[in-house]
mmCIF file of C-alpha atoms in Angstrom:
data_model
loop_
_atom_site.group_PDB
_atom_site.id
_atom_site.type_symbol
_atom_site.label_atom_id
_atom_site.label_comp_id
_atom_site.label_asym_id
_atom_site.label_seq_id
_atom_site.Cartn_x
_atom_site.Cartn_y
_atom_site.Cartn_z
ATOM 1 C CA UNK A 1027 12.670 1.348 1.324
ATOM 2 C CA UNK A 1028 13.803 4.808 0.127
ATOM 3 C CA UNK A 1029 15.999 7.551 1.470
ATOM 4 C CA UNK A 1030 16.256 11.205 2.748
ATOM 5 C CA UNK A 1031 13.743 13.895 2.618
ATOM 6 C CA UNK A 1032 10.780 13.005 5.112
ATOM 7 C CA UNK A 1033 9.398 10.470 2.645
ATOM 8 C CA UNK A 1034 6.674 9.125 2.969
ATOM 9 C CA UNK A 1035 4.644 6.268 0.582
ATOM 10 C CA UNK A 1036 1.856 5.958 -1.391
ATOM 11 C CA UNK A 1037 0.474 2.724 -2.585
ATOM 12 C CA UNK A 1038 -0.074 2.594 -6.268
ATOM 13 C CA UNK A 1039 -3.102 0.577 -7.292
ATOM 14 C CA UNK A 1040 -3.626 -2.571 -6.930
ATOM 15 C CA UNK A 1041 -2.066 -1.690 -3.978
ATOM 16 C CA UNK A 1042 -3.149 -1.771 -0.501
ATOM 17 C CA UNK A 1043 -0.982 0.430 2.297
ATOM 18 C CA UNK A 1044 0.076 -2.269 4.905
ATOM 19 C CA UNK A 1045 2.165 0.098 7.192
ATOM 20 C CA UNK A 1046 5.196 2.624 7.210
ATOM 21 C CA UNK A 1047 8.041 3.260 9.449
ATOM 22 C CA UNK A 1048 9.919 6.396 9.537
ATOM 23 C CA UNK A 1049 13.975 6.917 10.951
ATOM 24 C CA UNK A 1050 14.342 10.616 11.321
ATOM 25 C CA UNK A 1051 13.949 12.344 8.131
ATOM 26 C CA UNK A 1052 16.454 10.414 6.641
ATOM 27 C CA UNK A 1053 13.927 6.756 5.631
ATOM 28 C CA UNK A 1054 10.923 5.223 5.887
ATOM 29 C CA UNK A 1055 9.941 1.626 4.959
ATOM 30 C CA UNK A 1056 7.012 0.545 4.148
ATOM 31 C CA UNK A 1057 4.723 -2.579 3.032
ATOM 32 C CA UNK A 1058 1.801 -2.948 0.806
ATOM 33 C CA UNK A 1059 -0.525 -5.641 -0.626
ATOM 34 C CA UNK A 1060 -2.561 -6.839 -2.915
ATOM 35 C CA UNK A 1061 -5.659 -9.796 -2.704
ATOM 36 C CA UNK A 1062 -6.114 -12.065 -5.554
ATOM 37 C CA UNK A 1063 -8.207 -14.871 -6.073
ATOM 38 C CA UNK A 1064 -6.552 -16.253 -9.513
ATOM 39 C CA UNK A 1065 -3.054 -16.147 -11.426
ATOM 40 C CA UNK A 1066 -2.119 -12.797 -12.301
ATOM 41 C CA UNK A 1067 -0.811 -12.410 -15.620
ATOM 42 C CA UNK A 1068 2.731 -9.921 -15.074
ATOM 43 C CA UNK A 1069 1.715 -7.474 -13.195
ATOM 44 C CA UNK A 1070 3.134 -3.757 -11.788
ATOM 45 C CA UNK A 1071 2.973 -3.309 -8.148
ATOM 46 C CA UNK A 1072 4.716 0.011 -7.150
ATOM 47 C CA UNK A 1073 4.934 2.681 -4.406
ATOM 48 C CA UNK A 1074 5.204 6.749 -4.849
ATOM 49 C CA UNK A 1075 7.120 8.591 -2.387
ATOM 50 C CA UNK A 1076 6.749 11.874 -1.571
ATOM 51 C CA UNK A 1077 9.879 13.519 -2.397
ATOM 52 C CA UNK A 1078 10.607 11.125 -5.490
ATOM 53 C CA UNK A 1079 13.582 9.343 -4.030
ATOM 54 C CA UNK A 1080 14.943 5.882 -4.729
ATOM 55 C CA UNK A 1081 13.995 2.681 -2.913
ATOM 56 C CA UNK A 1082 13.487 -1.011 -3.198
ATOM 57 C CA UNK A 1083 10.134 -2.981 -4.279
ATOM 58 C CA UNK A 1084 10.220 -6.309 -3.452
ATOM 59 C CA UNK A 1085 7.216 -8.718 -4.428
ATOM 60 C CA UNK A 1086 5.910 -11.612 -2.527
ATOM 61 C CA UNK A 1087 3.527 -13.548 -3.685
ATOM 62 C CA UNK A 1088 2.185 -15.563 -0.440
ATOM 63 C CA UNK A 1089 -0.630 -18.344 -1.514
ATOM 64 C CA UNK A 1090 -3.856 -18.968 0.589
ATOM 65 C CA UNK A 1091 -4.583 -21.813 2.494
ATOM 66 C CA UNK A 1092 -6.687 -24.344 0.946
ATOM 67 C CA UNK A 1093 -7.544 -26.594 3.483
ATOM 68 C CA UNK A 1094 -10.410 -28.939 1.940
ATOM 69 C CA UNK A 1095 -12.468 -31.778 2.978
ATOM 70 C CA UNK A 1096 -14.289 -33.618 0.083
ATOM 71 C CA UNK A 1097 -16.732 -36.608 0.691
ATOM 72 C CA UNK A 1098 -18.940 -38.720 -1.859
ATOM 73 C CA UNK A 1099 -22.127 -39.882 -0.987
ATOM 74 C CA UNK A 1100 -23.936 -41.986 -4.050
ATOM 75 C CA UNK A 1101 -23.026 -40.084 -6.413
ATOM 76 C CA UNK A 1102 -22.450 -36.732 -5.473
ATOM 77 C CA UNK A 1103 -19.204 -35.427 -4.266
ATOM 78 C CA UNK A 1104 -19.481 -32.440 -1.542
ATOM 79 C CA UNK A 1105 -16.295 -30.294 -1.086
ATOM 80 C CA UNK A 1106 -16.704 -27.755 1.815
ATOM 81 C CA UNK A 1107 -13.897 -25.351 2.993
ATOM 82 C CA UNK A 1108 -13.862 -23.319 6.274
ATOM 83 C CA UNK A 1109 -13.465 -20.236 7.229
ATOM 84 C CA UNK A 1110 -9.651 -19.928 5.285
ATOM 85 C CA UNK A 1111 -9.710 -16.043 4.307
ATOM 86 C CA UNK A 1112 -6.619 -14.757 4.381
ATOM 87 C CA UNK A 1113 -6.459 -12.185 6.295
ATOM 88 C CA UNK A 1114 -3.664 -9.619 8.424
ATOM 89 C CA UNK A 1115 -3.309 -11.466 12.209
ATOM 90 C CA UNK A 1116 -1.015 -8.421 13.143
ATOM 91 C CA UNK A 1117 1.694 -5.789 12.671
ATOM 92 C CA UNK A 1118 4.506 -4.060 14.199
ATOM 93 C CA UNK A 1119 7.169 -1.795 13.368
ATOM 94 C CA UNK A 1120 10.128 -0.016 14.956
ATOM 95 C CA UNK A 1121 13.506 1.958 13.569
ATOM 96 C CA UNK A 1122 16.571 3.304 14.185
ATOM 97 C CA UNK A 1123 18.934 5.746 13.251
ATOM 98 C CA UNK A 1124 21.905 4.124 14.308
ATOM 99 C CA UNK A 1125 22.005 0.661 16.096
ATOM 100 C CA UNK A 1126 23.167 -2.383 16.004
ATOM 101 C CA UNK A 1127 19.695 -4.743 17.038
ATOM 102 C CA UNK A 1128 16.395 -3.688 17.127
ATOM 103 C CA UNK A 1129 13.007 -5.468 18.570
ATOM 104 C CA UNK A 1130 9.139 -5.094 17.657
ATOM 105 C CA UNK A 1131 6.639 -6.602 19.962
ATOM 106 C CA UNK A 1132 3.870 -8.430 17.797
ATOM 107 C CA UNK A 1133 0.651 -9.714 19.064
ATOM 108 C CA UNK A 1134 -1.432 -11.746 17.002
ATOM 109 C CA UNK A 1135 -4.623 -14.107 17.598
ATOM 110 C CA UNK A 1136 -4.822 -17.426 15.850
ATOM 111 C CA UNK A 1137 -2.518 -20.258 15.723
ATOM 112 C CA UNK A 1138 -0.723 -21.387 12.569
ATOM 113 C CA UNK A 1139 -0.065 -17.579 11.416
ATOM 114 C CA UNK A 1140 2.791 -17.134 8.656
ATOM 115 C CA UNK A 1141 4.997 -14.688 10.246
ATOM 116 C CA UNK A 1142 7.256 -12.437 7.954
ATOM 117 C CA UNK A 1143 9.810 -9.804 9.299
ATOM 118 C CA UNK A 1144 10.970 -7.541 6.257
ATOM 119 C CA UNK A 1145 14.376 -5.591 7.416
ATOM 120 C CA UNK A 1146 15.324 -1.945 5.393
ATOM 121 C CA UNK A 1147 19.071 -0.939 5.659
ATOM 122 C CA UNK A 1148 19.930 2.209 4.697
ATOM 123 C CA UNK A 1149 23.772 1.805 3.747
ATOM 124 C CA UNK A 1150 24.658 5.498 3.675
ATOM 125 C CA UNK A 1151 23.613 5.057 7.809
ATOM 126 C CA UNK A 1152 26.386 1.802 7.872
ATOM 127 C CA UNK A 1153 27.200 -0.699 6.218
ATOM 128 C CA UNK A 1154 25.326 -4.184 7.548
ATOM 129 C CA UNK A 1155 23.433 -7.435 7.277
ATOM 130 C CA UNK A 1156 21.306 -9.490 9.163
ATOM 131 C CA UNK A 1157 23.004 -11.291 11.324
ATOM 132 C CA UNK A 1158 19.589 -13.288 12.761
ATOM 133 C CA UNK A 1159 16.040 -12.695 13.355
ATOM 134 C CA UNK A 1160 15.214 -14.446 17.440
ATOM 135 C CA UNK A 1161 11.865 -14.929 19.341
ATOM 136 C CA UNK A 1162 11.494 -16.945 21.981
ATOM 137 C CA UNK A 1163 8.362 -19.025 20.294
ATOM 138 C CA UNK A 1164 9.496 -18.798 16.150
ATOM 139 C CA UNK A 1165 12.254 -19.961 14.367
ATOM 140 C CA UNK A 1166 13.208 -17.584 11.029
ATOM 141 C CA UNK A 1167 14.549 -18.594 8.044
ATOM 142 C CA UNK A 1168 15.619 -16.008 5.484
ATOM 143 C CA UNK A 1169 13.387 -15.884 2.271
ATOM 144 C CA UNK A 1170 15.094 -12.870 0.221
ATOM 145 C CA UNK A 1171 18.263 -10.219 0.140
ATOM 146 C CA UNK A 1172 17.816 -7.021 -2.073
ATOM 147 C CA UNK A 1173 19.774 -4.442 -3.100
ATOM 148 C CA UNK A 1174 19.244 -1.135 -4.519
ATOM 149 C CA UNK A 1175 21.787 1.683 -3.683
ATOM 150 C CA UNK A 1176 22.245 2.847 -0.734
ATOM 151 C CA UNK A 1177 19.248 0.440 0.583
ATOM 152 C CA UNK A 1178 19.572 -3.144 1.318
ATOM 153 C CA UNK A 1179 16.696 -5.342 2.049
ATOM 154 C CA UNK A 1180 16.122 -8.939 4.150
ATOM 155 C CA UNK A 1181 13.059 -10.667 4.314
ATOM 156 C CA UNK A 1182 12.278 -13.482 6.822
ATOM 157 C CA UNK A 1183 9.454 -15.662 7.777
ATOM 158 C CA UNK A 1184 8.344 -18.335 10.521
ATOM 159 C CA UNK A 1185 5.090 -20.189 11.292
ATOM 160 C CA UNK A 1186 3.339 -19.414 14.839
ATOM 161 C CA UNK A 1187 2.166 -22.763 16.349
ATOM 162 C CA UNK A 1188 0.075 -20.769 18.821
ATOM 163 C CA UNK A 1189 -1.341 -16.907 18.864
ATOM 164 C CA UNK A 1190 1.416 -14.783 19.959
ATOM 165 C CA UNK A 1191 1.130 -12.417 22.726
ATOM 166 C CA UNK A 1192 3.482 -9.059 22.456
ATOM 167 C CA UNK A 1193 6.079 -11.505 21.154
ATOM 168 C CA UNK A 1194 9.663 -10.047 20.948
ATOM 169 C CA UNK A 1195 10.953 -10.509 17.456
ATOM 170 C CA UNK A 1196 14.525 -9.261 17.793
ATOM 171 C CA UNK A 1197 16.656 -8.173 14.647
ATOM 172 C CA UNK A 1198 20.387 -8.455 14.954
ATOM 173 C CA UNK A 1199 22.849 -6.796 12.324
ATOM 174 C CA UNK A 1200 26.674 -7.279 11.606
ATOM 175 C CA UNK A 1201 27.433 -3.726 12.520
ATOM 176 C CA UNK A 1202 25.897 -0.433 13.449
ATOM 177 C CA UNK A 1203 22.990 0.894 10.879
ATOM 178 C CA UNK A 1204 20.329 3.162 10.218
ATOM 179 C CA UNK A 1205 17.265 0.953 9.752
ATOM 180 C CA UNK A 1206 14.210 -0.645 9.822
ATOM 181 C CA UNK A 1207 12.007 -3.389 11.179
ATOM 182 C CA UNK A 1208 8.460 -4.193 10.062
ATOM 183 C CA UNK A 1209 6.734 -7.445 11.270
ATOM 184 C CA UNK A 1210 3.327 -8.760 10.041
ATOM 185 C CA UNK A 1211 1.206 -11.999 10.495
ATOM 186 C CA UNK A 1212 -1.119 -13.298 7.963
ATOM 187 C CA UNK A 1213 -3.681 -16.427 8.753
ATOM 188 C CA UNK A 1214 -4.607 -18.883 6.473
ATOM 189 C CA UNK A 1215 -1.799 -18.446 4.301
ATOM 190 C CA UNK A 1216 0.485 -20.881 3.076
#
């Protein structure tokens, strides 16, 4: 997240540009990412804004899935694994300058998705938290909490049994704030 000045982001290799939401000209969120197929020894993964304000950057590391099936025959053992790519099922995004809940609509198409909902506070807007993260079909837990003056940052997540179709992911804050709310699915994640 980062503040005032129409900003606007700009991934920093290795770095891909997920999406950006902008309130006003006041903030703009934003999420990135990165595919790796082994550890990473330590690693920077930053963002450049356009006006060279301050922000947050949070890191996630989110594993593949690595569903397997092995069988021996004689001798020889044959491991074969599907289609398990990980890949981006879907995004949304939506913001506010001052409000007290805010909704994104997210559509995705395979079952099993890991669902994350990262939520940017701007404190100089109002000072709040998340108070929960509802859908009628996913149940959120809360992963992360980040501060950086004046931003504050949530991040949630919940598995999709089923493909979701312009599911209402609701955010709900303690009191009235300028923020954001950006909602992606990845498949064949962990």
């Amino acid at each position: 997240d980062v503040s005032q000045g129409n900003p606007a982001y700009t991934a920093n290799s290795p770095l891909t540009l997920g999406d950006q939401a902008m309130v006003g000209s006041w903030m703009a969120s934003a999420w990135g990412y990165s595919v790796v197929t082994a550890p990473q020894t330590p690693q920077r993964y930053s963002f450049s804004t356009s006006v060279g304000e301050n922000g947050i950057v949070f890191v996630d590391a989110i594993k593949q899935s690595t569903s397997t099936t092995s069988s021996t025959v004689r001798t020889s053992t044959i491991t074969s694994s599907g289609s398990n790519v990980m890949t981006l099922d879907g995004k949304a995004h939506s913001s506010a300058n001052s409000a007290s809940a805010l909704s994104v609509s997210l559509t995705t198409s395979r079952s099993q998705d890991v669902v994350i909902v990262l939520v940017g506070i701007n404190a100089a807007g109002g000072s709040a938290a998340v108070r929960s993260v509802a859908s009628p079909h996913l149940t959120f837990q809360r992963r992360v909490i980040g501060t950086g003056s004046p931003m504050y940052f949530e991040e949630w997540y919940s598995v999709a049994s089923s493909a979701l179709g312009s599911e209402a992911i609701t955010v709900t804050l303690t009191g009235s704030a300028r923020f954001t709310v950006m909602a992606l699915a990845i498949s064949n994640a962990n």
